[in-house]
Amino acid sequence: MASISHSSLAFTGTSSASDLFRSSSNGVSGVPLRALGKVRLGMRTNLAVVAKLRKVKKHEYPWPEDPDPNVKGGVLTHLSHFKPLKEKPKPVTLPFEKPLVDIEKKIIDVRKMANETGLDFSDQIILLENKYNQALKDLYTNLTPIQRVNIARHPNRPTFLDHVFNITDKFVELHGDRAGYDDPAIVTGIGTIDGRRYMFMGHQKGRNTKENIQRNFGMPTPHGYRKAMRMMYYADHHGFPIVTFIDTPGAYADLKSEELGQGEAIAHNLRTMFGLKVPIVSIVIGEGGSGGALAIGCANKLLMLENAVFYVASPEACAAILWKSAKASPKAAEKLKITATELCKLQIADGIIPEPLGGAHADPSWTSQQIKNAINKEMDELHKLDTEALLKHRMMKFRNIGGFQEGIPIDPKKKKNMKKKDEPINVKTPVLDLEGEVEKVKQQILKAKESSNEPPMLPLTETIEKLRKEVDTEFSEAVKALGLKDRFATLREEFSKVNAQNQLLHPALKEKLEKLREEFNQGLASAPNYEDLKYKLDMLKELSKAYDLAEKNKKAAKLKQEVNKKFSDIMDREDVKEKVEALKAEVENSGVSNFNDLDDNLKGKIVELRKELEFEFIDVLKSLGLDVELKSKPVEQILPSEVKTKIEELNEEINDRIENVINSSDLKDKIELLKLEVAKAGKTPDIAAKNKIVALEQQIRQSIAAAVESSNLKEKHEKLKAESSGCKSHLRLITSFTLPFADMVLER
């Protein structure tokens, strides 16, 4: 044992970091560790403990032997691993800042030219600098949400420790969660601002690739959140207000973190923060992502830097979920309402801390000073509250976010101020582009015509549909320009009601429609877009005619093919072949080559077979939906003039009678109702619609038949038939005039 010795310094030891922190102002700071090697253990003087130090490699940690007394924060600053970078970070230009870079290059080039030539370019330089400053101001005062996200993620943006060392007089970092290891992604420590002690904690990103890897890009593991919780309890015990800095994309989501209880660690932090009896202020200095940010963000006051963002899911993740592509991130950023301005409107954030033009990285010291002022202001306000009021204030802040009303009618004033549903924006295609598309389709049709091929229907249909939309848009603009939009909307509602209730069109409504249509047609020429409307309408008509003609030719060709096939099937039947071959053999045996020279018996057989085949052909044509009309000689060659006059008079009487029947109120209403049902049913009516249409047609036919029976038209018709009974063609012609009147009416 060595002899008893006493150190020249009485040192009672520091039991906590707060005691150590206080010692820096009591004259102990700056004492080398070797001077503290021998410590008085008690009152007994006959006992001494001597420790023999092993010679090892010297380290500068926790502080060097000769610390620089001029370092801000004193000797304790050397305890931090965070040291100034040896090299300045390389400037990083964001995509939307390229116009500023171009102006900056011009300024550099002009200055270089001035130095090389010795000429005075000061006016040009001042002009360019003014232009640069104005462009910078315009750009950073009108940033989009996704641009603010990019600024919040800027590689050179000041980190938590950058701000802490700028705003604190002294700061000592505290490490470890006492359960696992020290997570470098979350930094905690005690510091003073203007003589007032605070517990600081925040997410720490790296300033370069090496630091980012070491700090895990600011994404904490469960150990980091448990370290933060330990320091929260420590601050609550000693009465230190808490200031948290949020800057993380989110908690680290790897398998190991989940196994170690990432969700549980975050949940414990949330619960703990709501029970702390000291004021808490949280500041979002970069991006605050999801629960990883909220785990240290349950504060009395949440402040945000001007270009910081706070979100549940990143814009890229949101876009990938909703739009299946990360390219929609600008749209997602706008819809998420993640910027400081939007969050203040939603009462999630309580204040905005300004940044210099160009972002916080443009002037970190100025930004830190603004943060310091904001902390002092908010803490002065919160210190006025007692413990109960402070806890209630924190609880009510989060209880008042969002909310809903159930079973309570909306206040008319609020309903009036609600955002209306966005109307679809109809973007018009320039006339030149439409003209080019139409010309292209025309050329395709001409080429198909020359090569005897079918015209390309798909491009034609697409162009017609596009032109229809354009014409509808032009009509809507014309209606709006003529001041008839409200009247058209009112009429449309009235028509919708009539159609919904299956009512007849009221004469007053019909008259109103005709009047509005006439007024629109008269004023259409004065509409600003009349020329475009007329031009597009002409193109639509021209293409529609081409489409109808192509469809007609297509149907005709298909029908012709079906008719020829049916005729071939008839002529290829065995019984028909036998009859034709037998007749051919008889004609050959007769030795006569002219039909007129054949005997009557053979002529009769030929005529009979011809009639038989004609009837079969007629049945085939009717089965294909074709109307067959047996043509006769012209009326002038058969009928006497007296009979011809009587037919004309009968036609006039028939027409007059039809007009009278149609104009009767009962039948007219039925016809209007029939038209309405046909229009509603469309091209593919259902069974109920078909039944309604058939029932109405039968009622109309019965009404017309009853009207004809009550007149003397039938007697005149029979008398005219009797007078011309000798002429079959005449009789057939008279019969053609007596078609069912109902069909004629329905066609009208």
XYZ file of C-alpha atoms in Angstrom:
748
model
C 0.000 0.000 0.000
C 1.178 3.469 -0.742
C 1.502 6.081 1.924
C -1.440 8.228 2.895
C -1.778 11.342 0.774
C -4.334 14.081 0.254
C -5.198 15.940 -2.899
C -5.006 19.663 -2.890
C -8.567 19.901 -4.209
C -11.700 18.934 -2.304
C -14.166 17.486 -4.843
C -17.384 15.912 -3.677
C -18.293 14.393 -7.054
C -21.216 15.043 -9.361
C -24.160 12.723 -8.968
C -25.956 13.766 -12.119
C -25.501 15.508 -15.444
C -27.356 18.534 -14.088
C -24.830 18.842 -11.230
C -22.003 18.530 -13.741
C -23.708 21.170 -15.875
C -23.934 23.528 -12.855
C -20.246 22.931 -12.022
C -19.152 24.603 -15.234
C -20.183 27.939 -13.766
C -18.611 27.315 -10.327
C -14.965 27.333 -11.289
C -14.482 23.585 -11.730
C -14.554 23.621 -15.503
C -11.178 23.395 -17.171
C -9.600 21.260 -14.393
C -7.580 18.405 -15.916
C -8.687 14.913 -15.035
C -5.241 14.072 -13.572
C -5.883 16.715 -10.888
C -9.016 14.825 -9.897
C -7.249 11.490 -9.552
C -7.208 11.505 -5.723
C -10.545 12.164 -4.062
C -11.326 12.595 -0.374
C -13.501 9.635 0.617
C -14.403 10.588 4.199
C -13.213 11.905 7.536
C -10.789 9.037 8.239
C -7.207 10.148 7.656
C -5.419 6.847 8.056
C -6.712 5.373 4.775
C -5.905 6.279 1.197
C -6.695 4.628 -2.133
C -4.159 4.944 -4.896
C -5.078 3.899 -8.450
C -2.300 3.025 -10.832
C -3.101 4.173 -14.358
C -2.051 1.943 -17.188
C -0.299 3.647 -20.046
C -2.530 3.627 -23.103
C -2.892 5.675 -26.256
C -3.984 9.239 -25.554
C -7.401 10.353 -26.766
C -8.939 13.799 -26.988
C -12.230 12.480 -25.614
C -13.953 13.596 -23.420
C -11.891 16.791 -23.869
C -8.287 17.648 -24.691
C -5.630 18.463 -22.102
C -5.464 22.091 -23.182
C -9.007 23.016 -24.203
C -9.491 26.266 -26.075
C -11.073 28.721 -23.617
C -12.534 30.756 -26.492
C -14.828 27.959 -27.671
C -18.479 28.949 -27.238
C -20.120 26.898 -24.489
C -16.931 26.259 -22.548
C -15.098 22.988 -22.047
C -18.318 20.933 -22.128
C -18.688 21.625 -25.846
C -15.796 19.236 -26.419
C -17.908 16.367 -25.055
C -19.925 16.247 -28.299
C -18.901 14.142 -31.276
C -20.385 16.864 -33.460
C -17.504 18.933 -34.822
C -17.382 21.537 -37.602
C -16.825 20.017 -41.022
C -13.287 20.329 -42.340
C -14.565 21.078 -45.836
C -17.524 23.203 -46.792
C -20.429 21.195 -48.219
C -20.757 21.309 -51.985
C -23.604 23.528 -53.208
C -26.643 21.553 -54.346
C -29.038 23.058 -56.878
C -32.633 21.893 -56.785
C -34.392 21.415 -60.159
C -36.627 24.480 -59.800
C -33.602 26.664 -58.942
C -31.968 26.296 -62.372
C -33.077 29.770 -63.605
C -31.254 31.279 -60.623
C -28.114 29.320 -61.463
C -28.181 30.639 -65.029
C -28.314 34.256 -63.793
C -25.566 33.528 -61.266
C -23.328 32.147 -64.011
C -23.870 35.304 -66.050
C -22.819 37.443 -63.079
C -19.667 35.350 -62.630
C -18.853 35.584 -66.355
C -19.308 39.371 -66.405
C -17.081 39.798 -63.336
C -14.445 37.572 -64.886
C -14.585 39.609 -68.075
C -14.267 42.833 -66.077
C -11.167 41.477 -64.297
C -9.568 40.295 -67.526
C -10.257 43.365 -69.637
C -10.129 46.030 -66.932
C -13.347 47.574 -68.256
C -16.128 48.846 -66.024
C -19.107 46.478 -66.059
C -20.523 47.600 -62.723
C -23.857 48.689 -64.245
C -24.365 45.318 -65.906
C -23.386 43.503 -62.710
C -25.803 45.585 -60.612
C -28.561 44.963 -63.169
C -27.937 41.193 -63.099
C -27.768 41.145 -59.299
C -31.099 42.994 -59.094
C -32.539 40.534 -61.567
C -31.210 37.626 -59.486
C -32.635 39.028 -56.243
C -36.025 39.625 -57.859
C -36.086 36.119 -59.371
C -35.093 34.647 -56.001
C -37.868 36.568 -54.272
C -40.496 35.590 -56.859
C -39.455 31.941 -56.704
C -39.357 31.536 -52.911
C -42.562 33.489 -52.255
C -44.551 31.252 -54.632
C -43.263 27.785 -53.837
C -45.428 24.738 -54.540
C -45.836 22.046 -51.832
C -43.521 19.589 -53.600
C -40.868 22.309 -53.908
C -41.065 22.901 -50.157
C -40.627 19.150 -49.648
C -37.441 19.282 -51.735
C -36.140 22.246 -49.688
C -36.931 20.414 -46.419
C -34.818 17.485 -47.682
C -31.963 19.666 -48.939
C -28.599 17.974 -48.154
C -27.108 21.249 -46.843
C -30.061 22.129 -44.613
C -28.957 22.872 -40.996
C -29.409 19.907 -38.660
C -30.595 19.738 -35.042
C -27.087 20.115 -33.576
C -26.294 22.992 -35.949
C -29.210 24.925 -34.493
C -28.530 23.850 -30.883
C -24.916 25.044 -30.892
C -26.042 28.315 -32.492
C -28.792 29.103 -29.971
C -27.376 27.756 -26.674
C -24.830 29.354 -24.400
C -23.733 25.900 -23.134
C -24.756 22.428 -24.223
C -23.839 18.948 -23.009
C -25.019 15.860 -24.859
C -26.450 12.937 -22.881
C -26.219 9.415 -24.273
C -27.864 6.016 -23.994
C -31.239 4.557 -23.095
C -29.842 2.332 -20.277
C -31.435 -0.674 -21.958
C -29.654 -1.213 -25.262
C -27.290 1.125 -27.014
C -26.943 4.802 -27.859
C -28.939 5.529 -31.028
C -27.111 8.297 -32.949
C -30.288 9.191 -34.915
C -31.722 10.879 -31.796
C -29.571 13.313 -29.824
C -30.456 14.545 -26.340
C -28.771 16.973 -24.009
C -29.073 19.913 -21.614
C -28.388 23.453 -22.705
C -29.028 27.054 -21.715
C -30.606 29.886 -23.644
C -30.208 33.318 -22.048
C -29.499 31.687 -18.668
C -32.587 29.419 -18.766
C -31.936 25.651 -18.779
C -33.730 23.343 -21.251
C -33.719 19.689 -22.148
C -33.094 19.443 -25.913
C -33.830 16.373 -27.990
C -34.209 15.894 -31.696
C -33.613 13.842 -34.802
C -30.103 14.231 -36.161
C -29.376 13.787 -39.851
C -25.884 13.708 -41.297
C -24.229 16.549 -43.167
C -22.536 14.218 -45.646
C -22.748 10.599 -46.743
C -20.468 9.308 -43.978
C -22.474 11.061 -41.238
C -25.788 10.009 -42.790
C -24.741 6.371 -42.661
C -23.607 6.818 -39.055
C -26.854 8.615 -38.103
C -29.025 6.201 -40.152
C -30.321 9.180 -42.181
C -32.147 10.493 -39.115
C -34.378 7.400 -38.785
C -34.422 6.257 -35.122
C -34.621 2.724 -33.767
C -36.538 1.802 -30.558
C -33.363 2.601 -28.550
C -33.498 6.198 -29.740
C -37.102 6.677 -28.619
C -36.372 5.010 -25.265
C -33.389 7.336 -24.818
C -35.702 10.292 -25.514
C -38.231 8.956 -22.993
C -35.526 8.548 -20.346
C -34.506 12.168 -20.844
C -38.143 13.283 -20.678
C -38.468 11.703 -17.232
C -35.127 13.274 -16.277
C -36.292 16.735 -17.390
C -39.640 16.291 -15.640
C -37.840 15.333 -12.400
C -35.522 18.360 -12.461
C -38.097 20.793 -13.855
C -36.339 21.498 -17.179
C -38.642 22.649 -20.005
C -38.325 20.416 -23.071
C -37.569 21.592 -26.617
C -37.741 18.950 -29.365
C -36.515 19.304 -32.948
C -38.246 17.153 -35.566
C -36.397 16.201 -38.751
C -36.945 12.617 -39.889
C -38.508 10.754 -42.819
C -39.920 8.343 -40.219
C -38.955 5.653 -37.734
C -36.536 3.032 -39.040
C -38.711 0.265 -40.469
C -36.431 -2.763 -40.546
C -37.038 -6.245 -39.170
C -34.723 -5.790 -36.169
C -36.491 -2.594 -35.069
C -39.865 -4.322 -35.264
C -38.532 -7.234 -33.209
C -37.245 -4.791 -30.570
C -40.652 -3.101 -30.303
C -40.609 -0.023 -32.520
C -44.360 0.570 -32.250
C -44.372 0.027 -28.496
C -41.499 2.504 -27.998
C -43.350 5.180 -29.996
C -46.602 4.522 -28.129
C -44.872 4.823 -24.738
C -43.390 8.155 -25.807
C -46.818 9.471 -26.819
C -48.334 8.455 -23.489
C -45.389 9.820 -21.511
C -45.392 13.234 -23.187
C -49.050 13.846 -22.304
C -48.202 13.358 -18.613
C -45.076 15.524 -18.326
C -45.509 18.483 -15.981
C -43.045 20.777 -17.744
C -43.678 22.943 -20.841
C -42.897 21.288 -24.182
C -42.216 23.071 -27.468
C -41.657 21.102 -30.692
C -40.081 22.610 -33.811
C -40.192 20.949 -37.242
C -36.940 22.011 -38.892
C -37.063 19.689 -41.923
C -39.491 16.903 -42.647
C -41.642 15.261 -40.000
C -42.700 11.814 -41.078
C -45.537 9.887 -39.453
C -45.202 8.339 -35.962
C -41.439 8.682 -36.070
C -41.894 12.456 -35.808
C -44.908 12.412 -33.486
C -43.013 10.313 -30.905
C -41.241 13.498 -29.769
C -43.879 15.934 -31.066
C -46.740 15.787 -28.528
C -46.102 19.311 -27.302
C -47.958 22.323 -25.983
C -46.783 24.283 -29.015
C -45.822 22.914 -32.439
C -43.818 25.353 -34.551
C -42.600 24.849 -38.107
C -39.899 26.445 -40.176
C -41.329 28.139 -43.244
C -40.188 25.408 -45.667
C -40.650 22.427 -43.321
C -43.259 19.716 -43.938
C -45.197 17.448 -41.566
C -47.027 14.418 -42.945
C -48.528 11.007 -42.236
C -47.134 9.538 -45.462
C -44.573 11.003 -47.827
C -45.920 12.416 -51.123
C -44.148 9.628 -53.031
C -45.757 6.904 -50.891
C -49.170 8.554 -51.161
C -48.864 8.853 -54.953
C -47.796 5.204 -55.245
C -50.873 4.118 -53.257
C -53.522 6.362 -54.843
C -52.222 6.923 -58.387
C -50.008 3.814 -58.698
C -47.046 5.997 -59.645
C -44.556 8.056 -57.655
C -44.587 10.584 -60.522
C -47.845 11.941 -59.131
C -46.030 13.134 -55.977
C -46.582 16.874 -56.790
C -50.328 16.256 -56.884
C -50.150 14.178 -53.693
C -48.139 16.888 -51.900
C -50.821 19.436 -52.772
C -53.703 17.227 -51.637
C -52.028 16.136 -48.373
C -51.831 19.726 -46.993
C -48.382 19.166 -45.470
C -46.853 22.648 -45.594
C -46.564 24.997 -42.618
C -49.206 27.393 -43.972
C -51.781 24.645 -44.543
C -51.133 23.003 -41.159
C -51.558 26.328 -39.368
C -54.933 26.735 -41.101
C -55.889 23.262 -39.848
C -54.694 24.256 -36.327
C -52.206 21.398 -36.229
C -49.220 23.767 -36.183
C -49.242 26.816 -33.908
C -46.787 29.068 -35.688
C -44.388 29.545 -38.585
C -40.728 30.472 -38.116
C -39.464 32.463 -41.114
C -36.547 31.353 -43.257
C -34.259 33.479 -45.446
C -34.796 33.561 -49.197
C -33.151 30.438 -50.582
C -34.045 28.285 -47.563
C -32.510 27.779 -44.127
C -29.227 26.573 -45.664
C -28.770 30.015 -47.268
C -28.224 31.614 -43.823
C -28.190 29.029 -40.983
C -27.205 31.547 -38.284
C -30.122 33.857 -39.079
C -32.519 30.876 -39.087
C -31.183 29.693 -35.713
C -31.699 33.162 -34.272
C -35.347 33.079 -35.412
C -35.744 29.684 -33.715
C -34.237 31.065 -30.514
C -36.635 34.032 -30.523
C -39.600 31.693 -31.091
C -38.536 29.398 -28.199
C -38.184 32.343 -25.801
C -41.552 33.748 -26.815
C -43.465 30.448 -26.468
C -41.742 29.476 -23.212
C -42.547 32.880 -21.671
C -46.194 32.221 -22.440
C -46.208 28.608 -21.177
C -44.375 29.441 -17.926
C -47.375 31.537 -16.907
C -49.531 28.368 -16.703
C -49.644 26.194 -13.610
C -49.191 22.432 -13.874
C -52.873 21.565 -14.204
C -53.474 24.252 -16.823
C -50.353 23.154 -18.723
C -51.492 19.517 -18.931
C -54.993 20.570 -19.982
C -53.546 22.934 -22.602
C -51.531 20.067 -24.148
C -54.467 17.676 -24.071
C -56.927 20.182 -25.607
C -54.504 21.064 -28.389
C -54.769 17.533 -29.751
C -58.436 17.056 -28.844
C -59.357 20.105 -30.934
C -57.659 18.814 -34.092
C -60.273 17.722 -36.618
C -63.603 16.574 -35.189
C -67.039 15.781 -36.573
C -70.713 16.510 -35.972
C -73.268 13.742 -36.027
C -76.973 14.343 -36.491
C -76.576 18.128 -36.440
C -77.593 20.103 -39.567
C -74.847 22.170 -41.169
C -74.873 25.857 -40.411
C -76.211 27.663 -43.549
C -73.299 30.094 -43.406
C -70.794 27.229 -43.354
C -72.689 25.409 -46.087
C -72.606 28.531 -48.219
C -68.849 28.829 -47.782
C -68.175 25.161 -48.556
C -66.124 24.506 -51.634
C -68.320 23.619 -54.567
C -67.656 20.561 -56.639
C -65.143 21.330 -59.325
C -66.733 21.390 -62.757
C -64.926 19.348 -65.399
C -62.621 21.591 -67.365
C -63.185 21.237 -71.098
C -59.911 21.956 -72.837
C -60.512 22.919 -76.453
C -58.344 21.476 -79.200
C -56.909 24.090 -81.567
C -58.666 24.256 -84.943
C -55.409 23.563 -86.799
C -54.880 20.317 -84.896
C -58.451 19.206 -85.607
C -58.062 20.106 -89.251
C -54.921 17.988 -89.442
C -56.684 14.973 -87.890
C -59.692 15.323 -90.229
C -57.431 15.606 -93.277
C -55.536 12.496 -92.195
C -58.790 10.507 -91.895
C -59.916 11.767 -95.312
C -56.690 10.560 -96.910
C -57.156 7.136 -95.315
C -60.716 6.935 -96.687
C -59.554 7.933 -100.202
C -56.761 5.343 -100.154
C -59.215 2.656 -99.070
C -61.605 3.699 -101.863
C -58.890 3.521 -104.508
C -57.812 0.061 -103.369
C -61.456 -1.126 -103.064
C -60.964 -1.789 -99.358
C -63.211 -0.875 -96.467
C -62.466 2.590 -94.989
C -60.769 2.599 -91.536
C -63.762 2.856 -89.175
C -61.881 3.166 -85.863
C -59.966 6.403 -86.654
C -63.123 7.797 -88.262
C -65.234 6.984 -85.204
C -62.654 8.443 -82.794
C -62.374 11.671 -84.817
C -66.179 12.040 -84.988
C -66.463 11.520 -81.223
C -63.746 14.090 -80.605
C -65.477 16.582 -82.929
C -68.792 16.027 -81.135
C -67.196 16.884 -77.800
C -65.603 19.971 -79.331
C -68.928 21.078 -80.825
C -70.674 20.528 -77.468
C -68.010 22.644 -75.761
C -68.396 25.399 -78.376
C -72.194 25.345 -77.993
C -71.839 25.603 -74.210
C -69.537 28.599 -74.602
C -71.938 30.234 -77.038
C -74.869 29.716 -74.654
C -72.826 31.216 -71.822
C -71.703 34.177 -73.967
C -75.308 34.930 -74.996
C -76.446 34.886 -71.352
C -78.809 31.921 -71.845
C -77.051 29.446 -69.543
C -79.505 29.792 -66.647
C -82.540 29.488 -68.897
C -81.165 26.358 -70.548
C -80.421 24.857 -67.132
C -83.980 25.606 -65.949
C -85.511 24.028 -69.057
C -83.284 20.988 -68.686
C -84.528 20.475 -65.127
C -88.164 20.777 -66.261
C -87.617 18.215 -69.023
C -85.945 15.857 -66.551
C -88.985 16.050 -64.277
C -91.342 15.339 -67.193
C -89.297 12.329 -68.311
C -89.013 10.992 -64.758
C -92.812 11.137 -64.281
C -93.678 9.808 -67.796
C -95.818 12.862 -68.422
C -96.741 14.410 -71.754
C -94.886 17.506 -72.873
C -96.921 20.517 -71.772
C -97.720 22.956 -74.624
C -96.395 25.864 -72.536
C -93.091 24.059 -72.003
C -92.898 23.224 -75.702
C -93.564 26.851 -76.603
C -90.878 27.987 -74.133
C -88.417 25.591 -75.747
C -89.189 26.814 -79.255
C -88.828 30.428 -78.155
C -85.463 29.771 -76.505
C -84.233 27.837 -79.546
C -85.273 30.665 -81.865
C -83.569 33.253 -79.635
C -80.394 31.179 -79.528
C -80.325 30.707 -83.315
C -80.828 34.429 -83.891
C -78.019 35.446 -81.545
C -75.599 32.631 -82.429
C -73.894 34.633 -85.168
C -72.875 37.269 -82.619
C -71.206 34.756 -80.277
C -67.399 35.212 -79.963
C -66.721 31.580 -80.905
C -69.218 31.424 -83.785
C -66.551 30.919 -86.476
C -64.900 28.045 -84.590
C -68.296 26.480 -83.888
C -69.386 26.698 -87.516
C -66.078 25.310 -88.795
C -66.095 22.368 -86.358
C -69.763 21.690 -87.088
C -69.084 21.572 -90.845
C -66.218 19.140 -90.275
C -68.481 16.999 -88.091
C -71.242 16.931 -90.728
C -68.785 16.009 -93.462
C -67.257 13.158 -91.465
C -70.703 11.978 -90.300
C -71.828 11.709 -93.945
C -68.699 9.712 -94.750
C -69.367 7.466 -91.754
C -73.043 6.927 -92.715
C -72.074 6.150 -96.316
C -69.407 3.709 -95.167
C -71.858 2.009 -92.808
C -74.498 1.878 -95.572
C -72.047 0.341 -98.049
C -70.862 -2.114 -95.434
C -74.425 -3.198 -94.654
C -75.300 -3.372 -98.368
C -72.285 -5.554 -99.111
C -73.109 -7.836 -96.208
C -76.780 -8.022 -97.246
C -75.853 -8.744 -100.848
C -73.624 -11.569 -99.707
C -76.434 -13.043 -97.589
C -78.992 -12.742 -100.443
C -76.666 -14.443 -102.924
C -76.014 -17.222 -100.443
C -79.772 -17.750 -99.857
C -80.468 -17.760 -103.593
C -77.645 -20.241 -104.146
C -79.073 -22.476 -101.408
C -82.490 -22.462 -103.153
C -81.064 -23.214 -106.582
C -78.828 -25.963 -105.180
C -81.773 -27.844 -103.626
C -82.364 -31.306 -105.159
C -86.082 -30.773 -105.966
C -85.381 -27.439 -107.689
C -82.496 -28.943 -109.655
C -84.702 -31.840 -110.824
C -87.487 -29.472 -112.002
C -85.029 -27.180 -113.833
C -83.235 -30.102 -115.501
C -86.577 -31.688 -116.533
C -87.759 -28.396 -118.142
C -84.421 -27.976 -119.921
C -84.743 -31.496 -121.332
C -88.311 -30.824 -122.588
C -87.229 -27.565 -124.243
C -84.307 -29.322 -125.972
C -86.550 -32.180 -127.146
C -89.031 -29.701 -128.634
C -86.305 -28.413 -130.923
C -87.467 -24.797 -130.502
C -84.942 -22.047 -129.580
C -87.388 -19.094 -129.094
C -89.734 -18.870 -126.066
C -92.616 -17.501 -128.148
C -92.483 -20.562 -130.446
C -93.015 -23.009 -127.589
C -96.382 -24.672 -127.165
C -98.786 -23.406 -124.497
C -98.299 -26.441 -122.249
C -94.519 -25.963 -122.037
C -94.905 -22.200 -121.625
C -97.260 -22.779 -118.699
C -94.772 -25.114 -117.012
C -91.976 -22.536 -117.352
C -94.181 -19.701 -116.008
C -95.367 -21.887 -113.136
C -91.785 -22.809 -112.116
C -90.753 -19.182 -112.401
C -93.619 -18.081 -110.129
C -92.769 -20.779 -107.634
C -89.122 -19.659 -107.484
C -90.194 -16.010 -107.283
C -92.365 -16.706 -104.231
C -89.462 -18.508 -102.538
C -87.123 -15.613 -103.362
C -89.665 -13.142 -101.965
C -89.879 -15.148 -98.725
C -86.076 -15.117 -98.478
C -85.932 -11.339 -98.985
C -88.669 -10.780 -96.399
C -86.837 -13.001 -93.908
C -83.865 -10.654 -94.273
C -86.051 -7.666 -93.358
C -86.420 -6.333 -96.923
C -89.644 -4.887 -98.340
C -90.610 -6.421 -101.686
C -92.622 -4.303 -104.108
C -93.975 -5.802 -107.350
C -93.604 -3.119 -109.980
C -96.318 -2.507 -112.526
C -96.582 -0.439 -115.665
C -96.933 3.337 -115.237
C -100.418 4.520 -114.341
C -100.596 6.758 -117.412
C -100.332 3.751 -119.741
C -103.177 1.791 -118.059
C -105.756 4.014 -116.437
C -108.326 6.099 -118.218
C -108.312 9.789 -117.324
C -111.629 9.540 -115.400
C -110.330 6.757 -113.142
C -107.066 8.636 -112.685
C -108.978 11.740 -111.505
C -111.023 9.667 -109.067
C -107.822 8.157 -107.604
C -106.335 11.622 -107.054
C -109.562 12.807 -105.358
C -109.549 9.696 -103.146
C -105.915 10.403 -102.201
C -106.799 13.965 -101.188
C -109.713 12.734 -99.053
C -107.443 10.150 -97.426
C -104.842 12.823 -96.591
C -107.479 15.175 -95.172
C -108.964 12.422 -93.072
C -105.520 11.480 -91.725
C -104.826 15.104 -90.769
C -108.164 15.379 -88.966
C -107.563 12.158 -87.059
C -104.044 13.246 -86.064
C -105.206 16.655 -84.854
C -107.776 15.166 -82.510
C -106.602 15.834 -78.936
C -106.875 12.251 -77.696
C -104.892 10.690 -80.549
C -102.341 13.528 -80.597
C -101.541 12.977 -76.928
C -101.105 9.268 -77.538
C -98.744 9.902 -80.442
C -96.653 12.323 -78.342
C -96.522 9.763 -75.537
C -95.463 7.081 -78.037
C -92.629 9.313 -79.317
C -91.518 9.959 -75.739
C -91.465 6.231 -74.934
C -89.513 5.435 -78.119
C -86.950 8.151 -77.312
C -86.579 6.913 -73.721
C -86.238 3.267 -74.789
C -83.376 4.027 -77.205
C -81.891 1.454 -79.541
C -82.077 -1.436 -77.061
C -85.391 -1.166 -75.173
C -86.149 -3.560 -72.343
C -89.261 -5.780 -72.164
C -91.338 -3.256 -70.193
C -90.564 -0.474 -72.685
C -91.398 -2.762 -75.634
C -94.741 -3.672 -74.097
C -95.611 0.006 -73.556
C -94.712 0.874 -77.167
C -96.722 -2.060 -78.616
C -99.757 -1.192 -76.469
C -99.677 2.461 -77.585
C -99.346 1.441 -81.264
C -102.365 -0.848 -80.987
C -104.426 1.932 -79.386
C -103.453 4.351 -82.167
C -104.295 1.777 -84.886
C -107.658 1.051 -83.316
C -108.480 4.770 -83.144
C -107.586 5.253 -86.811
C -109.483 2.120 -87.866
C -112.570 3.350 -86.012
C -112.279 6.748 -87.727
C -111.978 5.103 -91.170
C -114.941 2.769 -90.541
C -117.132 5.728 -89.605
C -116.295 7.529 -92.872
C -117.332 6.700 -96.463
C -113.739 6.211 -97.638
C -114.120 2.442 -97.578
C -117.197 2.544 -99.799
C -115.461 4.798 -102.318
C -112.486 2.472 -102.320
C -114.669 -0.580 -103.030
C -116.535 1.286 -105.790
C -113.248 2.334 -107.424
C -112.036 -1.263 -107.296
C -115.227 -2.458 -108.979
C -114.898 0.090 -111.803
C -111.346 -1.021 -112.580
C -111.767 -4.757 -111.919
C -110.661 -5.549 -115.475
C -107.140 -4.216 -114.907
C -104.993 -6.170 -112.416
C -102.236 -3.591 -112.422
C -104.778 -0.888 -111.742
C -106.257 -2.922 -108.884
C -102.806 -3.453 -107.417
C -102.162 0.290 -107.615
C -105.430 1.108 -105.870
C -104.601 -1.408 -103.172
C -101.242 0.302 -102.596
C -103.119 3.512 -101.741
C -105.066 1.775 -98.994
C -102.158 0.877 -96.725
C -102.940 0.793 -92.978
C -103.419 4.385 -91.889
C -101.805 3.705 -88.515
C -98.484 2.854 -90.146
C -98.603 6.087 -92.133
C -99.301 8.063 -88.975
C -96.547 6.354 -87.039
C -94.085 7.083 -89.827
C -95.016 10.755 -89.600
